[in-house]
Each structure stands twice: as structure tokens, then as C-alpha cells.
Amino acid sequence: MKYFALFITLLSINFSQKTEKLSGRYNYLIEDNNLYIQKDRITFNDSIFVFDNKYMPKGKVSYGNKIVLENFINADLIISISKDQITKDTIPFYMHDKQSSSANYLDEVVGKGKLIRIK
């Protein structure tokens, strides 16, 4: 009987867990002199994102303590998003340069912006 109760408990934990991954389409805005300028649209599908601009390469999404978008506009630009923000319709993000002089390039912010969900 105790194994049955344990099984039911584990099963309920699995169903109550929510996968927190980016999905859907977003407008991509960059902050420039305290104004947000729309640059493009991005479509997220699990661990890949694609710009609507057909000439931009596909990028990779890494999930961890922070969500990191790699290969954003160029190979050196990385975007980081706080994990607690991805359930919202407006997601602030920070840009980092891989060629940064600091030991950890995620510690140095070179720009910021927002992702706004398209409904």
C-alpha cells in the first residue's frame, strides 16, 4: 500500500510541474537612448529561435538558471533572460558580448531590450 501511495505522489508531482520554455512569436525591441525601437520579430520553438528576417541564422536557446539565447544577431552577441520572466507577455532581456574583457561575459551588459508577445 505504501508503494501505491508513493507512486500516486510521484505521478501527481510530474503532472503539476510546468515546463517553462519560450514558445510563440515575439516583437524584438532594443533600447536606444531610453526609447525602444522594434527591430524584427522572433519565433521561438522549444530550444530554437528564428528571426522573421530570412537572412538571419537560426539561434539556440539554453535553459538553466538564466535563459541564454546564442547566435542572436552575430556569433558574439548573447541574450540573457531571467527565468521568472518567461511566463509574462513582456520579457526584458540583456545583451552581452562574448568578446568582453571581463572573465565572465554574462557579468557585463552591453545593451538591453524587450520581447513582446504577439497574440
JSON list of C-alpha atoms in Angstrom, two decimals:
[
{"chain": "A", "resi": 1, "resn": "MET", "atom": "CA", "xyz": [0.00, 0.00, 0.00]},
{"chain": "A", "resi": 2, "resn": "LYS", "atom": "CA", "xyz": [2.83, 2.42, 0.80]},
{"chain": "A", "resi": 3, "resn": "TYR", "atom": "CA", "xyz": [4.32, 1.83, -2.68]},
{"chain": "A", "resi": 4, "resn": "PHE", "atom": "CA", "xyz": [0.97, 2.67, -4.22]},
{"chain": "A", "resi": 5, "resn": "ALA", "atom": "CA", "xyz": [0.82, 5.93, -2.22]},
{"chain": "A", "resi": 6, "resn": "LEU", "atom": "CA", "xyz": [4.39, 6.75, -3.28]},
{"chain": "A", "resi": 7, "resn": "PHE", "atom": "CA", "xyz": [3.52, 6.07, -6.92]},
{"chain": "A", "resi": 8, "resn": "ILE", "atom": "CA", "xyz": [0.46, 8.35, -6.76]},
{"chain": "A", "resi": 9, "resn": "THR", "atom": "CA", "xyz": [2.54, 11.09, -5.10]},
{"chain": "A", "resi": 10, "resn": "LEU", "atom": "CA", "xyz": [5.26, 10.93, -7.75]},
{"chain": "A", "resi": 11, "resn": "LEU", "atom": "CA", "xyz": [2.68, 10.88, -10.52]},
{"chain": "A", "resi": 12, "resn": "SER", "atom": "CA", "xyz": [0.94, 13.98, -9.16]},
{"chain": "A", "resi": 13, "resn": "ILE", "atom": "CA", "xyz": [4.28, 15.81, -8.87]},
{"chain": "A", "resi": 14, "resn": "ASN", "atom": "CA", "xyz": [5.06, 15.11, -12.53]},
{"chain": "A", "resi": 15, "resn": "PHE", "atom": "CA", "xyz": [1.68, 16.38, -13.72]},
{"chain": "A", "resi": 16, "resn": "SER", "atom": "CA", "xyz": [1.88, 19.54, -11.63]},
{"chain": "A", "resi": 17, "resn": "GLN", "atom": "CA", "xyz": [5.30, 20.53, -12.98]},
{"chain": "A", "resi": 18, "resn": "LYS", "atom": "CA", "xyz": [5.09, 23.07, -15.74]},
{"chain": "A", "resi": 19, "resn": "THR", "atom": "CA", "xyz": [7.67, 23.20, -18.49]},
{"chain": "A", "resi": 20, "resn": "GLU", "atom": "CA", "xyz": [8.92, 26.75, -18.69]},
{"chain": "A", "resi": 21, "resn": "LYS", "atom": "CA", "xyz": [10.17, 27.20, -22.21]},
{"chain": "A", "resi": 22, "resn": "LEU", "atom": "CA", "xyz": [9.85, 30.05, -24.65]},
{"chain": "A", "resi": 23, "resn": "SER", "atom": "CA", "xyz": [7.34, 29.46, -27.42]},
{"chain": "A", "resi": 24, "resn": "GLY", "atom": "CA", "xyz": [5.39, 31.63, -29.81]},
{"chain": "A", "resi": 25, "resn": "ARG", "atom": "CA", "xyz": [6.12, 34.84, -31.67]},
{"chain": "A", "resi": 26, "resn": "TYR", "atom": "CA", "xyz": [7.56, 38.00, -30.16]},
{"chain": "A", "resi": 27, "resn": "ASN", "atom": "CA", "xyz": [8.40, 41.52, -31.32]},
{"chain": "A", "resi": 28, "resn": "TYR", "atom": "CA", "xyz": [12.07, 42.20, -30.62]},
{"chain": "A", "resi": 29, "resn": "LEU", "atom": "CA", "xyz": [12.76, 45.76, -29.34]},
{"chain": "A", "resi": 30, "resn": "ILE", "atom": "CA", "xyz": [16.14, 47.31, -28.49]},
{"chain": "A", "resi": 31, "resn": "GLU", "atom": "CA", "xyz": [16.57, 50.21, -26.08]},
{"chain": "A", "resi": 32, "resn": "ASP", "atom": "CA", "xyz": [18.35, 53.19, -27.61]},
{"chain": "A", "resi": 33, "resn": "ASN", "atom": "CA", "xyz": [18.55, 56.48, -25.64]},
{"chain": "A", "resi": 34, "resn": "ASN", "atom": "CA", "xyz": [15.64, 55.44, -23.37]},
{"chain": "A", "resi": 35, "resn": "LEU", "atom": "CA", "xyz": [13.44, 54.65, -26.39]},
{"chain": "A", "resi": 36, "resn": "TYR", "atom": "CA", "xyz": [12.51, 51.17, -27.55]},
{"chain": "A", "resi": 37, "resn": "ILE", "atom": "CA", "xyz": [12.87, 50.56, -31.29]},
{"chain": "A", "resi": 38, "resn": "GLN", "atom": "CA", "xyz": [11.34, 47.49, -32.92]},
{"chain": "A", "resi": 39, "resn": "LYS", "atom": "CA", "xyz": [13.95, 45.61, -34.92]},
{"chain": "A", "resi": 40, "resn": "ASP", "atom": "CA", "xyz": [12.33, 42.35, -36.01]},
{"chain": "A", "resi": 41, "resn": "ARG", "atom": "CA", "xyz": [10.06, 39.50, -34.99]},
{"chain": "A", "resi": 42, "resn": "ILE", "atom": "CA", "xyz": [11.27, 36.25, -33.46]},
{"chain": "A", "resi": 43, "resn": "THR", "atom": "CA", "xyz": [9.59, 32.84, -33.35]},
{"chain": "A", "resi": 44, "resn": "PHE", "atom": "CA", "xyz": [10.55, 30.51, -30.50]},
{"chain": "A", "resi": 45, "resn": "ASN", "atom": "CA", "xyz": [10.03, 26.78, -30.72]},
{"chain": "A", "resi": 46, "resn": "ASP", "atom": "CA", "xyz": [11.42, 24.83, -27.75]},
{"chain": "A", "resi": 47, "resn": "SER", "atom": "CA", "xyz": [15.21, 25.26, -27.94]},
{"chain": "A", "resi": 48, "resn": "ILE", "atom": "CA", "xyz": [15.47, 27.07, -31.32]},
{"chain": "A", "resi": 49, "resn": "PHE", "atom": "CA", "xyz": [14.56, 30.59, -32.35]},
{"chain": "A", "resi": 50, "resn": "VAL", "atom": "CA", "xyz": [14.26, 32.08, -35.83]},
{"chain": "A", "resi": 51, "resn": "PHE", "atom": "CA", "xyz": [14.01, 35.71, -36.92]},
{"chain": "A", "resi": 52, "resn": "ASP", "atom": "CA", "xyz": [11.34, 36.64, -39.47]},
{"chain": "A", "resi": 53, "resn": "ASN", "atom": "CA", "xyz": [14.18, 38.17, -41.47]},
{"chain": "A", "resi": 54, "resn": "LYS", "atom": "CA", "xyz": [15.07, 35.18, -43.64]},
{"chain": "A", "resi": 55, "resn": "TYR", "atom": "CA", "xyz": [18.77, 36.14, -43.86]},
{"chain": "A", "resi": 56, "resn": "MET", "atom": "CA", "xyz": [19.38, 35.77, -40.12]},
{"chain": "A", "resi": 57, "resn": "PRO", "atom": "CA", "xyz": [20.61, 32.35, -38.96]},
{"chain": "A", "resi": 58, "resn": "LYS", "atom": "CA", "xyz": [18.74, 30.15, -36.50]},
{"chain": "A", "resi": 59, "resn": "GLY", "atom": "CA", "xyz": [19.73, 30.53, -32.88]},
{"chain": "A", "resi": 60, "resn": "LYS", "atom": "CA", "xyz": [19.89, 28.21, -29.91]},
{"chain": "A", "resi": 61, "resn": "VAL", "atom": "CA", "xyz": [18.10, 28.62, -26.57]},
{"chain": "A", "resi": 62, "resn": "SER", "atom": "CA", "xyz": [19.80, 27.22, -23.45]},
{"chain": "A", "resi": 63, "resn": "TYR", "atom": "CA", "xyz": [17.71, 26.74, -20.32]},
{"chain": "A", "resi": 64, "resn": "GLY", "atom": "CA", "xyz": [19.29, 26.93, -16.88]},
{"chain": "A", "resi": 65, "resn": "ASN", "atom": "CA", "xyz": [19.30, 29.43, -14.02]},
{"chain": "A", "resi": 66, "resn": "LYS", "atom": "CA", "xyz": [19.18, 32.06, -16.76]},
{"chain": "A", "resi": 67, "resn": "ILE", "atom": "CA", "xyz": [17.82, 31.52, -20.23]},
{"chain": "A", "resi": 68, "resn": "VAL", "atom": "CA", "xyz": [20.51, 32.27, -22.80]},
{"chain": "A", "resi": 69, "resn": "LEU", "atom": "CA", "xyz": [19.91, 32.93, -26.49]},
{"chain": "A", "resi": 70, "resn": "GLU", "atom": "CA", "xyz": [23.04, 32.18, -28.51]},
{"chain": "A", "resi": 71, "resn": "ASN", "atom": "CA", "xyz": [23.83, 33.29, -32.07]},
{"chain": "A", "resi": 72, "resn": "PHE", "atom": "CA", "xyz": [21.42, 36.20, -31.71]},
{"chain": "A", "resi": 73, "resn": "ILE", "atom": "CA", "xyz": [22.40, 38.72, -34.40]},
{"chain": "A", "resi": 74, "resn": "ASN", "atom": "CA", "xyz": [26.01, 37.64, -34.70]},
{"chain": "A", "resi": 75, "resn": "ALA", "atom": "CA", "xyz": [28.06, 34.87, -33.13]},
{"chain": "A", "resi": 76, "resn": "ASP", "atom": "CA", "xyz": [29.46, 37.17, -30.41]},
{"chain": "A", "resi": 77, "resn": "LEU", "atom": "CA", "xyz": [26.14, 38.58, -29.12]},
{"chain": "A", "resi": 78, "resn": "ILE", "atom": "CA", "xyz": [24.39, 36.65, -26.32]},
{"chain": "A", "resi": 79, "resn": "ILE", "atom": "CA", "xyz": [20.99, 37.48, -24.82]},
{"chain": "A", "resi": 80, "resn": "SER", "atom": "CA", "xyz": [20.11, 36.56, -21.23]},
{"chain": "A", "resi": 81, "resn": "ILE", "atom": "CA", "xyz": [16.61, 36.40, -19.75]},
{"chain": "A", "resi": 82, "resn": "SER", "atom": "CA", "xyz": [15.69, 35.85, -16.13]},
{"chain": "A", "resi": 83, "resn": "LYS", "atom": "CA", "xyz": [13.87, 32.53, -15.79]},
{"chain": "A", "resi": 84, "resn": "ASP", "atom": "CA", "xyz": [10.97, 34.04, -13.82]},
{"chain": "A", "resi": 85, "resn": "GLN", "atom": "CA", "xyz": [10.15, 36.44, -16.69]},
{"chain": "A", "resi": 86, "resn": "ILE", "atom": "CA", "xyz": [9.30, 33.96, -19.46]},
{"chain": "A", "resi": 87, "resn": "THR", "atom": "CA", "xyz": [5.68, 33.46, -18.42]},
{"chain": "A", "resi": 88, "resn": "LYS", "atom": "CA", "xyz": [4.95, 37.18, -18.95]},
{"chain": "A", "resi": 89, "resn": "ASP", "atom": "CA", "xyz": [3.84, 38.87, -22.16]},
{"chain": "A", "resi": 90, "resn": "THR", "atom": "CA", "xyz": [6.67, 41.45, -21.96]},
{"chain": "A", "resi": 91, "resn": "ILE", "atom": "CA", "xyz": [10.08, 39.95, -21.28]},
{"chain": "A", "resi": 92, "resn": "PRO", "atom": "CA", "xyz": [13.06, 42.23, -20.53]},
{"chain": "A", "resi": 93, "resn": "PHE", "atom": "CA", "xyz": [16.43, 40.95, -21.70]},
{"chain": "A", "resi": 94, "resn": "TYR", "atom": "CA", "xyz": [20.09, 41.93, -21.51]},
{"chain": "A", "resi": 95, "resn": "MET", "atom": "CA", "xyz": [22.71, 41.73, -24.25]},
{"chain": "A", "resi": 96, "resn": "HIS", "atom": "CA", "xyz": [26.26, 40.51, -23.61]},
{"chain": "A", "resi": 97, "resn": "ASP", "atom": "CA", "xyz": [29.36, 40.39, -25.80]},
{"chain": "A", "resi": 98, "resn": "LYS", "atom": "CA", "xyz": [31.36, 37.14, -25.87]},
{"chain": "A", "resi": 99, "resn": "GLN", "atom": "CA", "xyz": [34.47, 39.17, -26.73]},
{"chain": "A", "resi": 100, "resn": "SER", "atom": "CA", "xyz": [34.15, 41.12, -23.48]},
{"chain": "A", "resi": 101, "resn": "SER", "atom": "CA", "xyz": [37.26, 41.82, -21.43]},
{"chain": "A", "resi": 102, "resn": "SER", "atom": "CA", "xyz": [35.64, 40.55, -18.21]},
{"chain": "A", "resi": 103, "resn": "ALA", "atom": "CA", "xyz": [36.22, 36.98, -17.04]},
{"chain": "A", "resi": 104, "resn": "ASN", "atom": "CA", "xyz": [32.52, 36.09, -17.37]},
{"chain": "A", "resi": 105, "resn": "TYR", "atom": "CA", "xyz": [30.90, 37.88, -20.29]},
{"chain": "A", "resi": 106, "resn": "LEU", "atom": "CA", "xyz": [27.42, 37.46, -18.69]},
{"chain": "A", "resi": 107, "resn": "ASP", "atom": "CA", "xyz": [28.55, 39.87, -15.95]},
{"chain": "A", "resi": 108, "resn": "GLU", "atom": "CA", "xyz": [28.96, 42.75, -18.43]},
{"chain": "A", "resi": 109, "resn": "VAL", "atom": "CA", "xyz": [25.81, 44.18, -20.06]},
{"chain": "A", "resi": 110, "resn": "VAL", "atom": "CA", "xyz": [26.26, 45.94, -23.41]},
{"chain": "A", "resi": 111, "resn": "GLY", "atom": "CA", "xyz": [22.58, 46.65, -24.08]},
{"chain": "A", "resi": 112, "resn": "LYS", "atom": "CA", "xyz": [19.05, 45.77, -23.19]},
{"chain": "A", "resi": 113, "resn": "GLY", "atom": "CA", "xyz": [15.67, 45.36, -24.75]},
{"chain": "A", "resi": 114, "resn": "LYS", "atom": "CA", "xyz": [12.29, 43.68, -24.56]},
{"chain": "A", "resi": 115, "resn": "LEU", "atom": "CA", "xyz": [10.46, 40.81, -26.17]},
{"chain": "A", "resi": 116, "resn": "ILE", "atom": "CA", "xyz": [6.71, 41.49, -26.52]},
{"chain": "A", "resi": 117, "resn": "ARG", "atom": "CA", "xyz": [4.43, 38.53, -27.23]},
{"chain": "A", "resi": 118, "resn": "ILE", "atom": "CA", "xyz": [2.36, 38.76, -30.40]},
{"chain": "A", "resi": 119, "resn": "LYS", "atom": "CA", "xyz": [-1.14, 37.45, -29.77]}
]
